[in-house]
Coordinates of C-alpha atoms and ligand atoms in Angstrom, one line a residue:
M328 CA 2.6 46.1 -0.1
K329 CA 0.2 49.4 -0.2
R330 CA -1.7 49.0 -3.2
L331 CA -3.8 52.0 -5.7
N332 CA -6.8 52.8 -3.9
P333 CA -8.5 56.2 -4.0
D334 CA -7.1 58.3 -1.8
N335 CA -4.1 58.1 -4.5
C336 CA -6.5 59.6 -6.9
S337 CA -7.9 62.9 -6.9
V338 CA -10.6 63.9 -9.4
V339 CA -11.7 66.9 -11.8
I340 CA -14.9 67.6 -12.4
F341 CA -15.5 69.3 -15.6
H342 CA -18.8 70.8 -15.5
N343 CA -20.8 73.6 -16.7
Q344 CA -24.8 72.7 -16.7
G345 CA -27.3 74.1 -14.6
E346 CA -28.2 70.1 -13.1
E347 CA -27.7 70.1 -10.3
L348 CA -24.1 68.3 -9.1
Q349 CA -25.2 68.2 -4.8
E350 CA -25.8 64.4 -4.7
T351 CA -23.1 63.0 -7.2
L352 CA -20.2 65.3 -5.8
E353 CA -21.7 64.0 -1.8
L354 CA -21.3 60.8 -3.3
L355 CA -17.5 61.8 -4.7
H356 CA -16.8 62.9 -1.4
K357 CA -17.3 59.2 0.1
V358 CA -15.2 57.5 -1.9
F359 CA -11.9 60.4 -2.6
S360 CA -11.2 62.7 -0.5
D361 CA -10.2 65.7 -3.6
V362 CA -12.5 66.3 -5.9
I363 CA -12.6 69.7 -7.3
V364 CA -15.4 71.3 -10.1
K365 CA -13.9 73.4 -12.4
S366 CA -16.6 75.4 -15.3
R367 CA -14.3 76.3 -17.7
Q368 CA -11.6 74.3 -19.8
D369 CA -8.8 76.5 -19.3
E370 CA -9.6 76.2 -15.5
V371 CA -10.0 72.0 -15.2
L372 CA -6.3 72.5 -17.7
A373 CA -5.0 75.0 -15.0
E374 CA -6.2 72.7 -12.5
L375 CA -4.2 69.6 -13.8
D376 CA -0.8 71.8 -14.0
A377 CA -1.3 72.6 -10.6
Q378 CA -2.4 69.0 -9.6
Q379 CA 0.7 67.3 -11.2
A380 CA 2.8 70.8 -9.3
K381 CA 1.4 69.4 -5.9
D382 CA 2.5 66.2 -6.0
K383 CA 2.5 63.3 -8.7
R384 CA -1.0 61.6 -8.0
S385 CA -3.0 60.5 -10.4
T386 CA -6.3 62.3 -11.5
L387 CA -9.3 61.5 -12.8
L388 CA -11.0 63.7 -15.6
L389 CA -14.9 63.4 -15.0
I390 CA -15.5 65.4 -18.2
D391 CA -19.0 65.9 -18.9
A392 CA -20.1 65.3 -22.2
E393 CA -23.1 67.7 -22.3
S394 CA -20.7 70.2 -20.7
C395 CA -18.2 70.4 -23.7
R396 CA -18.6 71.2 -27.7
M397 CA -18.8 68.5 -30.0
P398 CA -16.2 69.8 -33.1
S399 CA -18.7 67.8 -35.7
P400 CA -22.2 66.1 -34.6
D401 CA -20.4 62.5 -34.9
D402 CA -17.5 63.3 -32.5
C403 CA -16.7 63.0 -28.9
P404 CA -16.9 66.1 -25.8
D405 CA -13.9 68.5 -27.5
L406 CA -12.1 68.6 -23.9
L407 CA -11.5 65.4 -24.7
L408 CA -9.7 65.8 -27.8
T409 CA -8.0 68.8 -26.0
V410 CA -6.5 66.5 -22.7
V411 CA -5.8 63.2 -24.9
R412 CA -3.5 65.9 -27.2
L413 CA -1.9 66.8 -23.8
L414 CA -1.1 63.6 -22.6
M415 CA 0.4 62.2 -26.1
Q416 CA 2.4 64.9 -26.2
N417 CA 4.1 64.7 -22.2
A418 CA 2.9 69.0 -21.7
I419 CA 0.6 66.9 -19.0
R420 CA 0.6 63.4 -17.2
N421 CA -1.1 61.1 -14.2
V422 CA -4.2 62.5 -15.8
V423 CA -7.1 60.0 -16.9
P424 CA -10.0 61.3 -18.6
I425 CA -13.3 59.8 -18.3
V426 CA -16.2 61.1 -20.0
C427 CA -19.9 61.5 -18.4
S428 CA -23.1 61.6 -20.8
S429 CA -26.8 60.8 -20.4
L430 CA -26.2 60.1 -24.0
D431 CA -26.2 56.2 -24.2
S432 CA -25.5 55.6 -27.4
P433 CA -23.1 52.9 -28.2
S434 CA -21.6 54.2 -31.2
F435 CA -21.0 57.4 -29.2
M436 CA -19.8 55.7 -26.0
V437 CA -17.0 53.2 -28.7
K438 CA -15.8 56.7 -30.2
C439 CA -15.0 57.9 -26.7
L440 CA -13.3 55.0 -26.3
E441 CA -11.2 55.6 -29.8
Q442 CA -10.5 59.0 -29.1
G443 CA -8.4 58.1 -25.8
A444 CA -11.3 58.3 -22.7
A445 CA -9.7 56.3 -20.2
D446 CA -13.9 55.0 -19.6
F447 CA -17.4 56.2 -20.3
V448 CA -19.9 56.6 -17.7
L449 CA -23.8 57.2 -17.7
K450 CA -25.5 60.0 -15.7
P451 CA -26.6 60.1 -13.2
L452 CA -23.2 58.0 -11.4
S453 CA -23.7 55.8 -8.9
Q454 CA -22.1 54.4 -6.0
D455 CA -21.0 51.4 -7.5
V456 CA -19.6 53.1 -10.4
I457 CA -18.0 55.6 -8.3
K458 CA -16.4 52.9 -6.3
T459 CA -14.7 51.5 -9.1
L460 CA -14.2 54.6 -10.7
F461 CA -9.9 54.5 -9.5
L462 CA -9.5 51.4 -11.6
N463 CA -9.2 53.4 -15.1
V464 CA -5.6 55.1 -13.3
T465 CA -4.0 51.3 -13.8
R466 CA -6.3 50.2 -17.0
Y467 CA -5.7 53.1 -18.1
Q468 CA -1.5 52.9 -17.6
V469 CA -1.1 49.9 -19.0
K470 CA -3.3 50.7 -22.6
R471 CA -1.1 53.5 -23.1
I472 CA 2.1 51.8 -22.7
K473 CA 0.9 48.5 -25.1
E474 CA -0.1 51.7 -27.6
D475 CA 2.2 53.2 -27.7
S476 CA 5.6 50.5 -27.4
S477 CA 3.5 49.5 -30.7
A478 CA 3.7 53.0 -32.0
V479 CA 7.2 52.8 -33.9
E480 CA 6.5 49.6 -35.8
T481 CA 2.5 50.1 -36.7
N482 CA 3.3 53.8 -38.0
K483 CA 6.9 53.5 -40.2
G484 CA 5.1 54.6 -43.4
Q485 CA 6.9 56.0 -46.8
I486 CA 9.1 58.5 -45.4
W487 CA 10.2 55.3 -42.8
S488 CA 11.1 53.8 -45.9
K489 CA 12.9 56.4 -47.6
F490 CA 14.5 56.8 -44.2
K491 CA 15.1 52.8 -43.9
D492 CA 18.5 52.2 -44.6
R493 CA 20.1 55.3 -42.0
L494 CA 17.8 54.4 -39.7
K495 CA 18.3 50.8 -39.7
G496 CA 21.4 50.4 -37.7
V497 CA 20.9 53.4 -35.4
F498 CA 17.6 51.2 -33.9
L499 CA 19.6 48.0 -32.8
K500 CA 18.0 45.5 -31.7
E501 CA 17.5 44.8 -27.7
D502 CA 19.8 41.5 -28.4
R503 CA 22.5 43.8 -30.3
L504 CA 22.7 45.2 -26.7
S505 CA 22.8 42.3 -24.6
K506 CA 25.4 40.7 -27.0
L507 CA 27.3 44.5 -26.6
V508 CA 27.1 43.6 -22.6
A509 CA 27.5 40.0 -22.3
D510 CA 31.0 40.3 -24.7
F511 CA 32.2 42.2 -21.4
Y512 CA 30.2 40.2 -18.7
T513 CA 28.7 37.1 -18.0
P514 CA 26.4 37.0 -14.8
K515 CA 27.6 33.4 -12.7
P516 CA 25.0 33.5 -10.3
S517 CA 26.6 33.0 -7.0
V518 CA 23.0 33.1 -4.7
R519 CA 20.5 30.9 -5.4
R520 CA 16.9 31.8 -5.4
S521 CA 15.4 29.8 -3.2
S522 CA 17.7 30.2 -0.4
M523 CA 16.3 33.4 -0.1
A524 CA 13.2 32.7 1.0
S525 CA 14.9 30.4 4.1
M526 CA 16.1 34.0 5.5
L527 CA 15.6 34.2 9.2
S528 CA 13.5 36.9 11.0
D529 CA 16.2 37.6 13.3
R530 CA 18.6 38.1 10.4
K531 CA 16.6 40.6 8.2
E532 CA 15.8 42.5 12.7
Y533 CA 19.9 42.5 12.6
L534 CA 19.9 44.0 8.6
K535 CA 17.8 47.3 9.2
S536 CA 19.9 47.7 12.2
Q537 CA 22.9 47.5 10.0
I538 CA 21.1 49.8 6.8
C539 CA 20.2 52.2 9.8
S540 CA 23.7 52.6 10.7
W541 CA 26.4 54.6 10.2
D542 CA 28.7 51.6 11.5
F543 CA 27.5 49.7 8.5
L544 CA 29.7 46.6 7.7
P545 CA 29.0 45.4 4.6
L546 CA 32.5 42.9 5.2
E547 CA 30.8 40.2 7.4
L548 CA 27.8 40.1 5.2
D549 CA 27.1 37.5 2.4
D550 CA 25.4 38.0 -0.9
K551 CA 22.3 36.8 0.6
D552 CA 22.8 39.5 3.4
L553 CA 23.6 42.5 0.7
I554 CA 20.9 41.5 -1.7
Q555 CA 18.4 41.5 1.6
V556 CA 19.5 45.2 2.5
V557 CA 19.0 46.0 -1.3
Y558 CA 15.6 45.0 -1.4
M559 CA 14.4 46.5 2.0
I560 CA 15.7 49.6 1.1
L561 CA 14.6 49.5 -2.7
D562 CA 11.3 48.2 -1.2
Q563 CA 10.7 51.0 2.2
V564 CA 11.2 53.7 -0.7
L565 CA 8.6 52.0 -3.0
C566 CA 6.3 51.7 -0.4
T567 CA 6.8 55.0 0.8
F568 CA 5.3 57.3 -1.6
D569 CA 2.2 57.0 -3.2
Q570 CA 3.6 58.9 -6.1
L571 CA 5.8 55.9 -6.8
D572 CA 2.6 53.3 -6.8
S573 CA 2.7 52.4 -10.2
L574 CA 6.5 51.0 -10.4
R575 CA 5.6 48.7 -7.2
V576 CA 6.2 45.4 -8.4
P577 CA 5.9 41.6 -7.0
S578 CA 8.6 40.9 -4.3
G579 CA 9.9 37.3 -6.8
D580 CA 10.2 40.1 -9.9
L581 CA 12.2 42.4 -7.2
Y582 CA 14.4 39.9 -5.8
H583 CA 15.2 38.5 -9.5
F584 CA 16.1 42.0 -10.5
I585 CA 18.4 41.7 -7.7
F586 CA 19.9 39.0 -8.2
D587 CA 21.0 40.0 -11.7
I588 CA 22.5 43.0 -10.7
C589 CA 24.3 40.6 -7.7
N590 CA 25.4 38.7 -10.5
S591 CA 26.9 42.0 -12.8
Y592 CA 29.3 42.1 -10.2
H593 CA 32.5 40.6 -11.0
S594 CA 32.7 38.7 -7.2
A595 CA 37.2 38.7 -8.5
N596 CA 37.5 42.0 -8.4
P597 CA 39.3 42.6 -4.6
Y598 CA 37.1 46.1 -4.1
H599 CA 34.5 47.0 -7.3
N600 CA 32.1 43.8 -6.5
F601 CA 28.5 43.7 -5.3
R602 CA 29.7 44.5 -2.0
H603 CA 30.9 48.0 -2.9
A604 CA 27.4 48.7 -4.3
V605 CA 26.1 47.6 -1.3
D606 CA 27.8 50.2 0.7
V607 CA 27.3 52.5 -1.6
L608 CA 23.8 52.4 -1.6
Q609 CA 23.5 52.4 2.0
A610 CA 25.5 55.1 2.4
I611 CA 23.1 57.4 -0.1
Y612 CA 20.1 55.8 2.0
Y613 CA 21.9 57.4 5.2
F614 CA 22.0 60.6 3.9
L615 CA 19.0 60.5 2.7
C616 CA 17.7 60.2 6.2
Q617 CA 19.8 62.3 7.7
I618 CA 18.9 65.4 5.1
G619 CA 14.8 64.7 6.1
A620 CA 14.1 63.3 2.7
L621 CA 13.5 60.0 3.9
E622 CA 11.7 58.7 6.5
P623 CA 14.3 55.9 8.1
M624 CA 13.3 52.0 8.8
C625 CA 14.2 52.1 12.2
P626 CA 12.6 54.1 14.6
E627 CA 16.0 54.4 16.9
M628 CA 17.6 56.6 14.1
G629 CA 15.1 58.4 14.8
G630 CA 11.9 60.0 12.9
K631 CA 12.4 61.8 9.6
K632 CA 13.4 65.2 10.5
E633 CA 10.7 67.7 10.7
K634 CA 11.8 70.6 9.0
V635 CA 14.1 70.1 5.0
E636 CA 16.8 72.5 6.4
H637 CA 18.3 73.9 2.9
P638 CA 15.5 75.0 -0.5
L639 CA 17.7 72.7 -2.8
L640 CA 16.7 69.2 -0.5
Q641 CA 12.9 70.7 -1.2
L642 CA 13.2 69.4 -5.4
L643 CA 14.2 66.5 -4.2
E644 CA 10.5 64.0 -5.7
P645 CA 9.7 60.5 -4.6
L646 CA 11.2 59.4 -8.2
D647 CA 14.3 61.4 -7.5
I648 CA 15.4 58.9 -4.7
F649 CA 14.0 56.0 -6.6
A650 CA 16.2 57.1 -9.3
L651 CA 19.3 58.2 -7.2
L652 CA 18.8 55.1 -5.1
M653 CA 19.1 52.9 -8.2
A654 CA 21.8 54.8 -10.0
S655 CA 24.3 53.7 -6.4
I656 CA 23.3 50.0 -7.3
G657 CA 24.4 50.2 -10.5
H658 CA 27.0 52.9 -10.4
D659 CA 30.0 50.2 -11.0
V660 CA 28.0 47.3 -12.5
G661 CA 30.7 45.2 -14.9
H662 CA 33.2 46.6 -13.2
P663 CA 36.6 44.9 -14.9
G664 CA 38.9 46.0 -11.9
V665 CA 41.2 48.3 -13.3
N666 CA 40.5 51.4 -14.1
N667 CA 40.3 54.2 -17.0
L668 CA 43.6 55.2 -17.7
F669 CA 44.3 51.6 -17.8
M670 CA 41.4 51.5 -20.8
V671 CA 42.6 54.2 -22.3
N672 CA 46.4 53.4 -22.4
T673 CA 45.8 49.6 -24.1
S674 CA 42.6 51.0 -25.9
T675 CA 40.6 48.8 -24.9
P676 CA 37.1 48.7 -27.9
L677 CA 35.2 50.0 -24.7
A678 CA 37.9 53.1 -24.3
I679 CA 37.5 53.1 -28.5
L680 CA 33.5 53.0 -27.8
Y681 CA 33.2 55.6 -25.5
N682 CA 36.3 58.0 -26.8
D683 CA 38.4 57.5 -23.7
R684 CA 35.9 60.0 -21.7
S685 CA 34.5 58.2 -18.4
V686 CA 35.3 54.7 -20.4
L687 CA 34.1 53.2 -17.1
E688 CA 31.2 55.1 -15.9
S689 CA 29.9 55.3 -19.5
F690 CA 29.8 51.7 -19.5
H691 CA 28.3 51.1 -16.3
A692 CA 25.6 53.4 -17.2
M693 CA 24.9 51.6 -20.4
S694 CA 24.6 48.3 -18.6
F695 CA 22.6 49.2 -15.9
F696 CA 19.9 51.0 -17.9
H697 CA 19.7 47.8 -20.5
L698 CA 19.7 45.7 -17.4
L699 CA 16.7 47.9 -16.2
Q700 CA 15.3 46.9 -19.5
Q701 CA 15.0 43.7 -19.4
H702 CA 13.3 43.3 -15.8
C703 CA 10.6 44.8 -13.6
F704 CA 11.5 48.4 -14.1
S705 CA 11.5 47.8 -17.8
S706 CA 9.0 51.3 -17.7
L707 CA 11.3 53.3 -16.4
T708 CA 13.3 53.1 -19.6
D709 CA 11.1 53.2 -22.9
I710 CA 10.5 56.5 -23.4
R711 CA 7.0 55.6 -24.8
A712 CA 5.1 54.5 -22.1
N713 CA 6.7 56.7 -19.5
P714 CA 6.5 60.2 -18.8
D715 CA 8.6 60.5 -16.4
Y716 CA 11.1 58.7 -18.2
A717 CA 13.3 61.8 -18.9
I718 CA 14.1 62.8 -15.9
F719 CA 14.7 59.7 -14.8
R720 CA 17.0 59.3 -16.9
K721 CA 18.6 61.7 -16.2
I722 CA 19.1 61.3 -12.9
V723 CA 20.4 57.9 -13.3
V724 CA 22.9 58.8 -15.6
N725 CA 24.3 61.8 -14.9
S726 CA 24.7 60.7 -11.5
I727 CA 26.9 57.4 -12.0
L728 CA 28.9 59.5 -14.4
A729 CA 29.7 62.2 -12.2
T730 CA 31.5 59.1 -9.8
D731 CA 34.3 59.4 -12.5
M732 CA 36.7 61.2 -10.4
S733 CA 38.7 62.8 -13.1
M734 CA 35.8 65.5 -13.1
H735 CA 36.1 66.1 -9.5
D736 CA 37.7 69.2 -8.7
E737 CA 35.5 70.5 -11.6
Y738 CA 32.5 69.3 -9.1
V739 CA 33.5 70.6 -5.9
Q740 CA 34.1 73.7 -7.8
N741 CA 30.3 73.3 -8.7
I742 CA 28.9 72.5 -5.6
Q743 CA 30.8 75.1 -4.0
E744 CA 29.3 78.0 -6.8
Q745 CA 25.8 76.3 -5.9
A746 CA 25.9 76.7 -2.0
Q747 CA 27.2 79.7 -2.4
R748 CA 24.8 81.2 -5.0
I749 CA 21.8 79.6 -2.7
K750 CA 22.5 81.6 0.3
R751 CA 22.8 84.8 -2.0
Q752 CA 19.2 84.5 -3.4
G753 CA 17.6 81.1 -2.5
I754 CA 16.3 79.0 -5.1
D755 CA 13.7 80.1 -7.8
L756 CA 11.3 77.7 -7.7
S757 CA 9.2 79.3 -11.1
D758 CA 12.7 78.3 -12.4
K759 CA 11.6 74.8 -14.2
A760 CA 15.2 74.0 -15.9
A761 CA 17.6 76.0 -13.5
C762 CA 15.6 73.5 -10.7
E763 CA 17.0 70.4 -12.8
K764 CA 20.0 72.2 -12.8
D765 CA 20.5 72.1 -9.4
K766 CA 18.9 69.0 -8.5
I767 CA 21.5 66.8 -11.2
L768 CA 24.1 68.6 -8.8
L769 CA 22.6 67.7 -6.1
C770 CA 22.1 64.0 -7.0
G771 CA 26.0 64.1 -8.3
A772 CA 27.1 65.4 -4.6
L773 CA 25.5 63.0 -2.6
I774 CA 26.1 59.7 -4.7
K775 CA 29.9 61.3 -5.0
C776 CA 30.1 60.9 -1.4
A777 CA 28.7 57.9 -0.8
D778 CA 31.1 56.2 -3.6
I779 CA 33.6 57.3 -1.1
S780 CA 32.5 56.9 1.9
N781 CA 34.3 54.5 3.3
C782 CA 36.7 57.8 4.0
A783 CA 34.4 58.6 6.1
R784 CA 33.1 55.5 8.5
P785 CA 34.3 54.5 11.8
F786 CA 38.3 54.0 11.6
P787 CA 38.5 50.0 11.2
L788 CA 36.1 50.0 8.6
A789 CA 37.5 52.7 7.4
K790 CA 40.6 50.8 7.3
A791 CA 39.5 47.3 6.1
W792 CA 38.2 49.3 2.5
A793 CA 41.6 50.3 2.1
K794 CA 43.3 47.5 2.5
I795 CA 41.5 46.4 0.2
L796 CA 41.3 49.0 -2.9
A797 CA 45.2 48.7 -2.2
E798 CA 44.7 45.4 -3.0
E799 CA 42.7 46.3 -6.0
F800 CA 45.2 48.7 -7.0
F801 CA 48.5 46.3 -7.0
E802 CA 46.5 43.6 -8.6
Q803 CA 46.4 46.1 -11.7
G804 CA 50.0 47.1 -11.3
D805 CA 50.5 43.1 -11.2
L806 CA 49.3 43.2 -15.3
E807 CA 50.4 46.3 -16.0
K808 CA 53.8 44.7 -14.8
E809 CA 53.5 42.1 -16.8
L810 CA 51.9 43.8 -20.1
G811 CA 55.4 46.3 -20.0
M812 CA 53.2 48.9 -19.2
A813 CA 53.8 52.0 -16.6
V814 CA 52.6 51.5 -12.9
L815 CA 51.8 54.4 -11.0
P816 CA 53.4 54.2 -7.4
I817 CA 50.4 53.2 -6.2
H818 CA 49.5 50.5 -8.3
Q819 CA 53.1 49.2 -7.3
R820 CA 53.0 47.3 -4.4
G821 CA 55.4 48.1 -1.2
K822 CA 56.1 51.5 -3.0
I823 CA 53.6 54.3 -0.6
C824 CA 52.4 53.5 2.6
L825 CA 49.0 52.5 3.6
E826 CA 49.0 56.0 5.6
D827 CA 50.6 58.5 3.2
F828 CA 47.8 57.0 0.7
Q829 CA 45.3 57.2 2.7
I830 CA 46.2 60.9 4.2
T831 CA 46.3 62.2 1.0
F832 CA 43.5 61.0 -0.5
K833 CA 41.3 61.8 2.6
K834 CA 42.6 65.9 2.7
F835 CA 43.3 66.1 -0.4
V836 CA 40.3 64.6 -2.4
A837 CA 37.6 63.5 -0.2
L838 CA 38.1 66.6 2.4
K839 CA 36.9 68.8 -0.3
L840 CA 34.0 67.3 -1.2
F841 CA 32.8 65.9 1.5
E842 CA 33.1 70.0 2.8
A843 CA 31.4 71.5 -0.2
V844 CA 28.1 68.8 0.0
S845 CA 28.5 70.0 4.0
Q846 CA 27.6 73.6 2.8
V847 CA 24.3 72.7 1.7
T848 CA 23.2 70.6 4.4
S849 CA 24.2 70.6 7.4
Q850 CA 23.5 68.0 8.5
M851 CA 26.6 65.9 6.4
Q852 CA 28.8 67.8 8.3
F853 CA 29.4 64.6 10.3
T854 CA 31.1 63.2 7.6
V855 CA 33.5 65.8 7.6
D856 CA 34.7 65.2 11.4
A857 CA 34.7 61.6 10.8
I858 CA 37.3 62.5 8.0
Y859 CA 39.6 64.5 10.2
D860 CA 39.0 62.3 12.6
N861 CA 40.2 59.4 10.3
I862 CA 43.7 61.8 9.1
N863 CA 44.6 61.9 12.4
Q864 CA 44.2 58.4 12.9
W865 CA 46.8 57.0 10.1
E866 CA 49.0 60.1 11.1
I867 CA 49.1 58.8 15.2
M868 CA 49.9 55.2 13.1
K869 CA 52.2 56.5 10.7
T870 CA 53.9 57.9 13.6
E871 CA 54.1 55.1 15.3
R872 CA 55.3 53.0 13.0
A873 CA 57.9 55.6 12.1
S874 CA 59.4 56.1 15.6
P875 CA 63.1 55.0 16.2
L876 CA 60.8 53.1 19.4
N877 CA 59.3 51.1 17.1
H878 CA 62.7 49.4 16.2
I879 CA 64.1 48.6 19.5
Q880 CA 61.1 47.9 22.0
P881 CA 60.8 44.0 22.7
A882 CA 57.3 42.7 22.3
P883 CA 55.8 40.8 25.1
D884 CA 57.0 37.7 24.9
G885 CA 60.7 39.2 24.5
T886 CA 61.1 38.6 20.8
P887 CA 62.6 41.8 19.4
A888 CA 59.8 44.5 18.1
R889 CA 60.7 45.4 13.6
P890 CA 58.9 48.0 11.9
R891 CA 55.9 46.7 10.7
P892 CA 55.6 45.8 7.0
G893 CA 54.2 48.3 3.9
I894 CA 50.4 47.3 3.5
Ligands
AMP2170 P1 34.2 54.2 -8.5 O1 35.4 53.6 -9.4 O2 32.9 54.7 -8.5 O3 34.5 53.5 -7.1 O4 34.9 56.0 -7.9 C1 35.8 56.1 -6.6 C2 37.3 55.8 -6.6 O5 37.5 56.8 -5.7 C3 37.9 54.6 -6.7 O6 37.4 53.5 -7.8 C4 39.2 54.8 -6.1 O7 40.2 55.1 -7.4 C5 39.0 56.5 -5.3 N1 38.7 55.9 -3.6 C6 38.0 55.5 -3.0 N2 38.1 55.7 -1.7 C7 39.1 55.8 -2.1 C8 40.3 55.4 -0.5 N3 39.7 55.6 0.7 N4 41.1 55.8 -0.9 C9 41.9 56.2 -2.8 N5 41.4 56.0 -3.3 C10 40.4 55.9 -2.8
ZN2171 ZN1 32.1 52.8 -7.0

């Protein structure tokens, strides 16, 4: 696993004194590849902005105290105060301020740290000090997380007491949320953690080749394999991007998180179980490799595509990619095996809680965020500790909500309009709000494709998934019948044949989506072709079933053939 190192940081120095910087710069260049000197404070702030726009590496800001004004004789450099204020407002991110001074007064040093400096170093900087400067990045992050998370508790004062009665229910204690989730599902461990250690490397190689293939066969994998697939995908992404440095976790913690996700899916559901979630995750991974956003883990699949063809794809940053992958593995967490309509028609507490709107998807998103809070990725769910909280949460929640099929047509229309607009006028990268909207829609489009990607898999697989889904629909129908409720034809056994069920869904639901997304990125065209092929195959099966020859042709062993049974 890659670790934080000096190459992951850039260095910005604020210095405007006559004294010679040459020697310090030479030493810094030996350790850091990116070292920039600025002599004005406004230039420093602009440079910090520019560093973040370039990528999300951390920036060590060396503030030369003698170059700054001190607001009062016993205060610290004004630039430090400005930068710390901007960091607290999340107006700048990933900046680690360090004060350098020749003033070796202990009280001044302490003051600087109290005011938010990550470190204080004496001038001239020695090689030894420079070599360990980058460690301040990790130290500073941990310090901020600790401080921020206790901020609300320690800041409770007079105003809080005025609001106390109104707010006590709003600030639900975490265990209240746990109880709420536990009422809906209680994970039953299906895989022992210790069993993962025994997985052979041949098996891992096989899984790797599966991950890189559109012919991915999760129906042949057991839970242990499926967990390993998730691990390999998440681990690859975390190790590929320097910007995700701070999210790298020990492998035991990552497995622990995936175990709990696996156990949060009901294995009794024929379709909406962990296998479907892994199938959706693999589909997203495959799409991201195809469009050039990810380097595939198998060289046979071909390296990362040279050019990102569509301007929209440039909007995807590493954290967005990670968020999208996380959303796919969590998008059906706790699915009860019945659909939204059932939840609404039986007036379940969840339907009441979410006002009948995207009931299951809202529940999946809430439960998944709760799971994140309990595990190694909890920093991603803390608005005070993580400057990227807002965008991560937006992508995860919006992507999961996008899988509500009742909004399908609206989504397809939005994707078509987006594709045409961008063809006409491109993307204005300076319009941050518009870019974020486009990015969220793109993530929604990709997860929607992945969610119904079974339609575009090679025919034997598409058929296997269709049968499994039909079985889940029938089980819901059986339950509705028992409860004396109305039952839709597709939920009734023997009412609609599998061919019609699939031809209708693929022609009138799936194709529209995949065609719209292929307008955005032509690398997705293979899915449209595959759906047309599958429709053809279903049509052939239907014709064969209807053919009178089917009824009269004897089987090879001489017994008369019978029409094939319905699904
Ligand atoms: P989700 O519940 O998140 O998996 O949403 C996807 C929904 O699309 C499923 O619940 C099904 O209702 C529908 N769906 C997916 N694949 C098919 C298929 N092959 N045939 C018919 N409906 C499908
Ligand atoms: Zn799904």
